[in-house]
mmCIF file of C-alpha atoms and ligand atoms in Angstrom:
data_model
loop_
_atom_site.group_PDB
_atom_site.id
_atom_site.type_symbol
_atom_site.label_atom_id
_atom_site.label_comp_id
_atom_site.label_asym_id
_atom_site.label_seq_id
_atom_site.Cartn_x
_atom_site.Cartn_y
_atom_site.Cartn_z
ATOM 1 C CA UNK A 1 -78.468 22.313 14.432
ATOM 2 C CA UNK A 2 -76.579 21.544 11.170
ATOM 3 C CA UNK A 3 -76.284 24.596 9.383
ATOM 4 C CA UNK A 4 -73.085 23.732 7.745
ATOM 5 C CA UNK A 5 -73.529 23.860 4.032
ATOM 6 C CA UNK A 6 -73.285 21.364 1.566
ATOM 7 C CA UNK A 7 -71.511 22.069 -1.789
ATOM 8 C CA UNK A 8 -67.935 22.476 -2.328
ATOM 9 C CA UNK A 9 -66.567 24.032 0.897
ATOM 10 C CA UNK A 10 -63.900 26.154 1.457
ATOM 11 C CA UNK A 11 -60.924 27.355 3.288
ATOM 12 C CA UNK A 12 -62.695 29.328 5.871
ATOM 13 C CA UNK A 13 -64.742 26.350 6.846
ATOM 14 C CA UNK A 14 -61.163 24.589 6.691
ATOM 15 C CA UNK A 15 -59.918 26.958 9.315
ATOM 16 C CA UNK A 16 -63.201 26.378 11.429
ATOM 17 C CA UNK A 17 -62.297 22.675 11.170
ATOM 18 C CA UNK A 18 -58.787 23.060 11.986
ATOM 19 C CA UNK A 19 -59.788 25.093 15.149
ATOM 20 C CA UNK A 20 -62.467 22.725 16.262
ATOM 21 C CA UNK A 21 -60.203 21.027 18.752
ATOM 22 C CA UNK A 22 -60.337 24.020 20.787
ATOM 23 C CA UNK A 23 -64.110 24.544 20.958
ATOM 24 C CA UNK A 24 -67.181 22.672 20.531
ATOM 25 C CA UNK A 25 -69.214 25.390 18.735
ATOM 26 C CA UNK A 26 -68.438 25.107 15.283
ATOM 27 C CA UNK A 27 -71.180 27.658 14.140
ATOM 28 C CA UNK A 28 -69.716 30.205 16.477
ATOM 29 C CA UNK A 29 -66.155 29.646 15.398
ATOM 30 C CA UNK A 30 -67.111 30.062 11.625
ATOM 31 C CA UNK A 31 -68.129 33.616 12.401
ATOM 32 C CA UNK A 32 -65.065 34.214 14.595
ATOM 33 C CA UNK A 33 -62.384 32.824 12.401
ATOM 34 C CA UNK A 34 -63.932 34.924 9.619
ATOM 35 C CA UNK A 35 -63.567 38.125 11.711
ATOM 36 C CA UNK A 36 -60.230 37.133 12.869
ATOM 37 C CA UNK A 37 -59.071 36.608 9.201
ATOM 38 C CA UNK A 38 -60.415 39.916 8.274
ATOM 39 C CA UNK A 39 -58.712 41.605 11.267
ATOM 40 C CA UNK A 40 -55.499 40.135 10.551
ATOM 41 C CA UNK A 41 -55.573 41.226 7.061
ATOM 42 C CA UNK A 42 -56.362 44.714 7.891
ATOM 43 C CA UNK A 43 -53.554 44.683 10.619
ATOM 44 C CA UNK A 44 -51.106 43.489 8.078
ATOM 45 C CA UNK A 45 -52.183 46.335 5.946
ATOM 46 C CA UNK A 46 -52.417 43.946 2.994
ATOM 47 C CA UNK A 47 -56.005 45.436 2.138
ATOM 48 C CA UNK A 48 -54.086 48.073 0.204
ATOM 49 C CA UNK A 49 -53.718 45.832 -2.680
ATOM 50 C CA UNK A 50 -57.500 45.154 -2.718
ATOM 51 C CA UNK A 51 -58.654 48.840 -2.140
ATOM 52 C CA UNK A 52 -60.495 48.935 -5.474
ATOM 53 C CA UNK A 53 -62.447 45.963 -4.304
ATOM 54 C CA UNK A 54 -66.034 45.400 -3.318
ATOM 55 C CA UNK A 55 -67.721 48.625 -2.397
ATOM 56 C CA UNK A 56 -66.285 51.205 -4.777
ATOM 57 C CA UNK A 57 -68.719 52.651 -7.189
ATOM 58 C CA UNK A 58 -69.472 50.596 -10.281
ATOM 59 C CA UNK A 59 -71.895 50.671 -13.013
ATOM 60 C CA UNK A 60 -75.106 48.666 -11.616
ATOM 61 C CA UNK A 61 -76.095 45.701 -13.618
ATOM 62 C CA UNK A 62 -79.689 44.875 -13.859
ATOM 63 C CA UNK A 63 -82.115 42.491 -15.565
ATOM 64 C CA UNK A 64 -84.897 43.232 -17.920
ATOM 65 C CA UNK A 65 -88.308 41.519 -17.122
ATOM 66 C CA UNK A 66 -87.786 39.272 -20.047
ATOM 67 C CA UNK A 67 -84.444 38.192 -18.664
ATOM 68 C CA UNK A 68 -86.083 37.409 -15.309
ATOM 69 C CA UNK A 69 -88.749 35.284 -16.813
ATOM 70 C CA UNK A 70 -86.074 33.410 -18.817
ATOM 71 C CA UNK A 71 -84.218 32.981 -15.425
ATOM 72 C CA UNK A 72 -87.096 31.496 -13.855
ATOM 73 C CA UNK A 73 -87.609 29.087 -16.720
ATOM 74 C CA UNK A 74 -84.068 28.015 -16.439
ATOM 75 C CA UNK A 75 -84.398 27.192 -12.876
ATOM 76 C CA UNK A 76 -87.280 25.164 -13.683
ATOM 77 C CA UNK A 77 -85.296 23.230 -16.150
ATOM 78 C CA UNK A 78 -82.539 22.672 -13.674
ATOM 79 C CA UNK A 79 -84.679 21.400 -10.893
ATOM 80 C CA UNK A 80 -87.009 19.388 -13.122
ATOM 81 C CA UNK A 81 -83.823 17.649 -14.556
ATOM 82 C CA UNK A 82 -82.867 16.948 -10.856
ATOM 83 C CA UNK A 83 -85.972 14.689 -10.806
ATOM 84 C CA UNK A 84 -85.852 13.203 -14.263
ATOM 85 C CA UNK A 85 -82.069 12.523 -14.786
ATOM 86 C CA UNK A 86 -80.896 9.176 -13.232
ATOM 87 C CA UNK A 87 -77.435 10.719 -12.846
ATOM 88 C CA UNK A 88 -78.562 13.876 -11.317
ATOM 89 C CA UNK A 89 -76.710 15.065 -8.150
ATOM 90 C CA UNK A 90 -78.531 14.429 -4.954
ATOM 91 C CA UNK A 91 -79.832 17.762 -3.340
ATOM 92 C CA UNK A 92 -77.637 18.861 -0.510
ATOM 93 C CA UNK A 93 -80.416 18.863 1.890
ATOM 94 C CA UNK A 94 -80.978 15.146 1.229
ATOM 95 C CA UNK A 95 -77.335 14.495 1.598
ATOM 96 C CA UNK A 96 -77.249 16.105 4.905
ATOM 97 C CA UNK A 97 -79.972 13.824 6.073
ATOM 98 C CA UNK A 98 -78.069 10.488 5.138
ATOM 99 C CA UNK A 99 -76.050 8.370 7.480
ATOM 100 C CA UNK A 100 -72.160 8.556 7.210
ATOM 101 C CA UNK A 101 -70.760 6.429 4.438
ATOM 102 C CA UNK A 102 -67.569 4.205 4.940
ATOM 103 C CA UNK A 103 -64.786 5.153 2.696
ATOM 104 C CA UNK A 104 -64.720 1.453 1.406
ATOM 105 C CA UNK A 105 -68.380 1.342 0.540
ATOM 106 C CA UNK A 106 -68.766 0.838 -3.217
ATOM 107 C CA UNK A 107 -70.521 4.332 -3.914
ATOM 108 C CA UNK A 108 -67.824 6.162 -2.106
ATOM 109 C CA UNK A 109 -65.042 4.241 -3.851
ATOM 110 C CA UNK A 110 -66.624 4.869 -7.090
ATOM 111 C CA UNK A 111 -67.147 8.547 -6.410
ATOM 112 C CA UNK A 112 -63.596 8.850 -5.343
ATOM 113 C CA UNK A 113 -62.124 7.119 -8.351
ATOM 114 C CA UNK A 114 -64.431 9.413 -10.509
ATOM 115 C CA UNK A 115 -62.932 12.438 -8.674
ATOM 116 C CA UNK A 116 -59.253 11.426 -8.902
ATOM 117 C CA UNK A 117 -59.701 10.522 -12.568
ATOM 118 C CA UNK A 118 -61.232 13.908 -13.184
ATOM 119 C CA UNK A 119 -58.821 16.206 -11.327
ATOM 120 C CA UNK A 120 -56.260 16.600 -14.147
ATOM 121 C CA UNK A 121 -58.831 17.790 -16.629
ATOM 122 C CA UNK A 122 -60.684 19.829 -14.336
ATOM 123 C CA UNK A 123 -57.521 21.650 -13.444
ATOM 124 C CA UNK A 124 -57.323 22.605 -16.989
ATOM 125 C CA UNK A 125 -60.812 23.717 -17.256
ATOM 126 C CA UNK A 126 -60.568 25.814 -13.962
ATOM 127 C CA UNK A 127 -57.519 27.652 -15.492
ATOM 128 C CA UNK A 128 -59.226 28.364 -18.692
ATOM 129 C CA UNK A 129 -62.422 29.596 -16.922
ATOM 130 C CA UNK A 130 -60.598 31.887 -14.464
ATOM 131 C CA UNK A 131 -58.781 33.414 -17.491
ATOM 132 C CA UNK A 132 -61.973 33.918 -19.248
ATOM 133 C CA UNK A 133 -63.655 35.331 -16.196
ATOM 134 C CA UNK A 134 -60.688 37.697 -15.589
ATOM 135 C CA UNK A 135 -60.870 38.991 -19.108
ATOM 136 C CA UNK A 136 -64.848 39.500 -18.962
ATOM 137 C CA UNK A 137 -64.405 41.611 -15.897
ATOM 138 C CA UNK A 138 -61.488 43.644 -17.560
ATOM 139 C CA UNK A 139 -58.865 42.397 -15.278
ATOM 140 C CA UNK A 140 -56.548 41.144 -18.023
ATOM 141 C CA UNK A 141 -55.589 44.575 -18.494
ATOM 142 C CA UNK A 142 -53.748 44.923 -15.236
ATOM 143 C CA UNK A 143 -50.337 43.727 -15.070
ATOM 144 C CA UNK A 144 -50.470 43.371 -11.465
ATOM 145 C CA UNK A 145 -53.643 41.103 -11.761
ATOM 146 C CA UNK A 146 -52.048 39.232 -14.634
ATOM 147 C CA UNK A 147 -49.229 38.024 -12.098
ATOM 148 C CA UNK A 148 -51.878 37.101 -9.575
ATOM 149 C CA UNK A 149 -53.621 35.036 -12.073
ATOM 150 C CA UNK A 150 -50.286 33.398 -12.859
ATOM 151 C CA UNK A 151 -49.628 32.654 -9.320
ATOM 152 C CA UNK A 152 -53.250 31.383 -8.958
ATOM 153 C CA UNK A 153 -52.601 28.963 -12.045
ATOM 154 C CA UNK A 154 -49.460 27.690 -10.475
ATOM 155 C CA UNK A 155 -51.544 26.813 -7.245
ATOM 156 C CA UNK A 156 -54.229 25.030 -9.148
ATOM 157 C CA UNK A 157 -51.475 23.122 -11.109
ATOM 158 C CA UNK A 158 -49.922 21.847 -7.917
ATOM 159 C CA UNK A 159 -53.117 20.186 -6.604
ATOM 160 C CA UNK A 160 -52.374 16.315 -7.014
ATOM 161 C CA UNK A 161 -54.910 14.427 -4.914
ATOM 162 C CA UNK A 162 -58.656 13.872 -3.712
ATOM 163 C CA UNK A 163 -58.891 12.465 -0.305
ATOM 164 C CA UNK A 164 -62.100 10.648 0.773
ATOM 165 C CA UNK A 165 -62.993 11.397 4.171
ATOM 166 C CA UNK A 166 -66.152 9.923 6.055
ATOM 167 C CA UNK A 167 -66.416 12.599 8.644
ATOM 168 C CA UNK A 168 -66.661 15.385 5.902
ATOM 169 C CA UNK A 169 -69.935 13.833 5.025
ATOM 170 C CA UNK A 170 -71.624 16.142 2.471
ATOM 171 C CA UNK A 171 -68.786 18.864 2.394
ATOM 172 C CA UNK A 172 -65.585 19.119 0.348
ATOM 173 C CA UNK A 173 -62.914 21.370 1.816
ATOM 174 C CA UNK A 174 -59.559 22.551 1.060
ATOM 175 C CA UNK A 175 -56.867 22.978 3.793
ATOM 176 C CA UNK A 176 -54.693 25.973 2.854
ATOM 177 C CA UNK A 177 -51.838 24.374 4.866
ATOM 178 C CA UNK A 178 -52.036 21.467 2.615
ATOM 179 C CA UNK A 179 -52.905 22.937 -0.913
ATOM 180 C CA UNK A 180 -51.985 19.784 -2.876
ATOM 181 C CA UNK A 181 -55.182 17.990 -1.549
ATOM 182 C CA UNK A 182 -58.870 18.246 -1.784
ATOM 183 C CA UNK A 183 -60.689 16.523 0.987
ATOM 184 C CA UNK A 184 -64.134 15.111 0.018
ATOM 185 C CA UNK A 185 -66.743 13.738 2.148
ATOM 186 C CA UNK A 186 -67.798 10.279 1.299
ATOM 187 C CA UNK A 187 -71.707 11.212 1.148
ATOM 188 C CA UNK A 188 -70.734 13.909 -1.176
ATOM 189 C CA UNK A 189 -68.665 11.709 -3.448
ATOM 190 C CA UNK A 190 -71.535 9.239 -3.611
ATOM 191 C CA UNK A 191 -74.314 12.035 -4.240
ATOM 192 C CA UNK A 192 -72.425 13.523 -7.385
ATOM 193 C CA UNK A 193 -73.321 10.868 -9.786
ATOM 194 C CA UNK A 194 -72.017 12.465 -13.099
ATOM 195 C CA UNK A 195 -68.931 13.741 -14.374
ATOM 196 C CA UNK A 196 -70.575 17.293 -14.673
ATOM 197 C CA UNK A 197 -71.614 17.163 -11.128
ATOM 198 C CA UNK A 198 -68.145 15.969 -9.817
ATOM 199 C CA UNK A 199 -66.322 18.639 -12.061
ATOM 200 C CA UNK A 200 -68.525 21.357 -10.798
ATOM 201 C CA UNK A 201 -67.413 20.835 -7.231
ATOM 202 C CA UNK A 202 -63.903 20.032 -7.885
ATOM 203 C CA UNK A 203 -63.617 23.271 -9.840
ATOM 204 C CA UNK A 204 -65.203 24.926 -6.979
ATOM 205 C CA UNK A 205 -62.595 23.718 -4.495
ATOM 206 C CA UNK A 206 -59.764 24.560 -7.148
ATOM 207 C CA UNK A 207 -61.076 27.875 -7.350
ATOM 208 C CA UNK A 208 -60.622 28.508 -3.439
ATOM 209 C CA UNK A 209 -56.922 27.232 -4.114
ATOM 210 C CA UNK A 210 -56.399 29.476 -6.800
ATOM 211 C CA UNK A 211 -57.491 32.402 -4.680
ATOM 212 C CA UNK A 212 -54.983 31.188 -2.152
ATOM 213 C CA UNK A 213 -54.317 32.106 1.458
ATOM 214 C CA UNK A 214 -54.087 35.838 0.800
ATOM 215 C CA UNK A 215 -57.305 36.046 -1.129
ATOM 216 C CA UNK A 216 -55.336 37.245 -3.936
ATOM 217 C CA UNK A 217 -58.029 37.270 -6.420
ATOM 218 C CA UNK A 218 -60.204 39.278 -4.154
ATOM 219 C CA UNK A 219 -60.853 42.113 -6.728
ATOM 220 C CA UNK A 220 -62.263 39.929 -9.253
ATOM 221 C CA UNK A 221 -64.239 37.934 -6.570
ATOM 222 C CA UNK A 222 -65.743 41.128 -5.254
ATOM 223 C CA UNK A 223 -66.579 42.325 -8.894
ATOM 224 C CA UNK A 224 -68.457 39.053 -9.463
ATOM 225 C CA UNK A 225 -70.259 39.436 -5.953
ATOM 226 C CA UNK A 226 -71.263 42.965 -6.796
ATOM 227 C CA UNK A 227 -72.669 42.098 -10.077
ATOM 228 C CA UNK A 228 -74.648 39.217 -8.571
ATOM 229 C CA UNK A 229 -76.024 41.374 -5.933
ATOM 230 C CA UNK A 230 -77.140 43.901 -8.380
ATOM 231 C CA UNK A 231 -78.681 41.437 -10.676
ATOM 232 C CA UNK A 232 -80.622 39.345 -7.932
ATOM 233 C CA UNK A 233 -80.925 41.879 -5.120
ATOM 234 C CA UNK A 234 -79.440 39.360 -2.726
ATOM 235 C CA UNK A 235 -76.610 40.399 -0.378
ATOM 236 C CA UNK A 236 -73.548 38.741 -1.977
ATOM 237 C CA UNK A 237 -70.404 40.222 -0.441
ATOM 238 C CA UNK A 238 -67.366 38.997 1.648
ATOM 239 C CA UNK A 239 -67.188 35.178 1.740
ATOM 240 C CA UNK A 240 -70.447 34.839 -0.064
ATOM 241 C CA UNK A 241 -68.932 36.650 -3.096
ATOM 242 C CA UNK A 242 -66.060 34.051 -3.061
ATOM 243 C CA UNK A 243 -68.504 31.075 -2.707
ATOM 244 C CA UNK A 244 -70.601 32.435 -5.788
ATOM 245 C CA UNK A 245 -67.373 32.825 -7.713
ATOM 246 C CA UNK A 246 -66.100 29.258 -7.084
ATOM 247 C CA UNK A 247 -69.637 28.060 -8.105
ATOM 248 C CA UNK A 248 -69.444 30.184 -11.309
ATOM 249 C CA UNK A 249 -66.055 28.593 -12.091
ATOM 250 C CA UNK A 250 -67.616 25.314 -11.569
ATOM 251 C CA UNK A 251 -70.513 26.204 -13.898
ATOM 252 C CA UNK A 252 -68.184 27.602 -16.437
ATOM 253 C CA UNK A 253 -65.789 24.516 -16.307
ATOM 254 C CA UNK A 254 -68.578 22.147 -16.766
ATOM 255 C CA UNK A 255 -70.001 24.099 -19.816
ATOM 256 C CA UNK A 256 -66.594 23.981 -21.511
ATOM 257 C CA UNK A 257 -66.419 20.215 -20.697
ATOM 258 C CA UNK A 258 -69.599 19.538 -22.355
ATOM 259 C CA UNK A 259 -68.709 21.529 -25.406
ATOM 260 C CA UNK A 260 -65.538 19.402 -25.631
ATOM 261 C CA UNK A 261 -67.263 15.987 -25.209
ATOM 262 C CA UNK A 262 -70.476 15.936 -27.156
ATOM 263 C CA UNK A 263 -72.773 12.882 -26.359
ATOM 264 C CA UNK A 264 -76.359 11.621 -26.901
ATOM 265 C CA UNK A 265 -77.632 13.190 -23.604
ATOM 266 C CA UNK A 266 -79.266 16.576 -23.834
ATOM 267 C CA UNK A 267 -77.179 19.585 -23.413
ATOM 268 C CA UNK A 268 -79.673 21.016 -20.675
ATOM 269 C CA UNK A 269 -79.606 17.761 -18.783
ATOM 270 C CA UNK A 270 -75.780 17.763 -18.686
ATOM 271 C CA UNK A 271 -75.633 21.615 -17.722
ATOM 272 C CA UNK A 272 -78.243 21.187 -15.079
ATOM 273 C CA UNK A 273 -75.980 18.633 -13.204
ATOM 274 C CA UNK A 274 -73.414 21.655 -12.607
ATOM 275 C CA UNK A 275 -75.828 23.242 -10.149
ATOM 276 C CA UNK A 276 -78.681 20.926 -9.422
ATOM 277 C CA UNK A 277 -77.313 19.833 -5.945
ATOM 278 C CA UNK A 278 -78.980 23.110 -4.852
ATOM 279 C CA UNK A 279 -82.408 22.091 -5.796
ATOM 280 C CA UNK A 280 -83.058 21.657 -2.146
ATOM 281 C CA UNK A 281 -86.696 21.538 -0.231
ATOM 282 C CA UNK A 282 -84.993 23.204 2.811
ATOM 283 C CA UNK A 283 -83.486 26.313 1.475
ATOM 284 C CA UNK A 284 -81.102 27.872 4.213
ATOM 285 C CA UNK A 285 -78.243 30.095 3.925
ATOM 286 C CA UNK A 286 -75.676 31.330 6.331
ATOM 287 C CA UNK A 287 -73.318 34.092 6.910
ATOM 288 C CA UNK A 288 -70.799 32.778 4.415
ATOM 289 C CA UNK A 289 -73.249 31.182 1.842
ATOM 290 C CA UNK A 290 -76.252 32.102 0.003
ATOM 291 C CA UNK A 291 -79.112 29.542 0.257
ATOM 292 C CA UNK A 292 -78.905 27.026 -2.213
ATOM 293 C CA UNK A 293 -81.689 28.231 -4.326
ATOM 294 C CA UNK A 294 -80.396 31.664 -3.959
ATOM 295 C CA UNK A 295 -76.946 30.375 -5.296
ATOM 296 C CA UNK A 296 -78.757 28.685 -8.384
ATOM 297 C CA UNK A 297 -80.311 32.317 -8.962
ATOM 298 C CA UNK A 298 -77.213 34.015 -8.625
ATOM 299 C CA UNK A 299 -75.428 31.762 -10.923
ATOM 300 C CA UNK A 300 -77.793 32.020 -13.651
ATOM 301 C CA UNK A 301 -78.090 35.748 -13.405
ATOM 302 C CA UNK A 302 -74.346 35.830 -13.820
ATOM 303 C CA UNK A 303 -74.358 33.252 -16.834
ATOM 304 C CA UNK A 304 -76.893 34.302 -19.337
ATOM 305 C CA UNK A 305 -75.340 31.867 -21.855
ATOM 306 C CA UNK A 306 -76.028 29.118 -19.479
ATOM 307 C CA UNK A 307 -79.766 30.307 -19.097
ATOM 308 C CA UNK A 308 -80.044 30.405 -22.916
ATOM 309 C CA UNK A 309 -78.645 26.900 -23.400
ATOM 310 C CA UNK A 310 -80.939 25.371 -20.684
ATOM 311 C CA UNK A 311 -83.987 27.130 -22.372
ATOM 312 C CA UNK A 312 -83.078 26.511 -25.803
ATOM 313 C CA UNK A 313 -82.364 22.860 -25.441
ATOM 314 C CA UNK A 314 -85.796 22.335 -23.693
ATOM 315 C CA UNK A 315 -87.522 24.283 -26.640
ATOM 316 C CA UNK A 316 -85.743 22.151 -29.361
ATOM 317 C CA UNK A 317 -87.021 19.025 -27.589
ATOM 318 C CA UNK A 318 -90.462 20.346 -27.913
ATOM 319 C CA UNK A 319 -90.261 20.388 -31.762
ATOM 320 C CA UNK A 320 -91.567 17.409 -33.617
HETATM 321 ZN ZN1 LIG B 401 -66.705 26.897 -1.132
#
């Protein structure tokens, strides 16, 4: 059974893959590695720096019935565009079902060229989005956290290359032992058919790199996860909060990109590309990831500006 997920993948998967020489059960390993990772963190007493993290009391965020209705409408826009837009991203359950794609295939080569071309710009967008998110959550006031952001920015700036990989199929990964590289499955490269779709996944991976091998942005990541949990009622803690934060940075990066590159396509269509690979029929999550449709819900709940722009654009287009 393939429960491995889909979108921009992550360092924990990275570790799972790195260990896969030693055992055949990748599903089991994913869980074990995560536990091991946490145990090591605790034993090294490095949790002291994140004590104010995920489970301390915080003001509970909530959504009004009107906001919930708008969110449902916005999900409708995203997944309708997934069917109408010729450059929409392929849903990840469809990607998973596809046969492997050779690196030299025209679609994979085009995707790899697009990803490499967009990498420098995406690095800048991620850095700006990360700074914006830290400010929104009040972390810019902490001198200690400002240093961590500075170090995170340096890690993002050091990324140089996208490496196409046939075996990675519909995943992208960062190996923290090789932090200058984003490994990108060829099916994924071919399935992200727009700059917006590609930027969102590159940004997701860059955010993992920003967080680094010590989870240095954990207080921010936990705050985002807590808020997403409160707003949606979904369980978004631990690795799930990191994945959602990476996706949020991806959506923010795409929004900034769209603002800076106006064109003839509708804003809603372009915005939808940042999350529509999650418009799946088969909606399965796992320990580390929300389900794809749960991911859309969490991202839009965290990002009401995105909801408004998806809806407003649709409304404007209804006018004569
Ligand atoms: Zn990830």
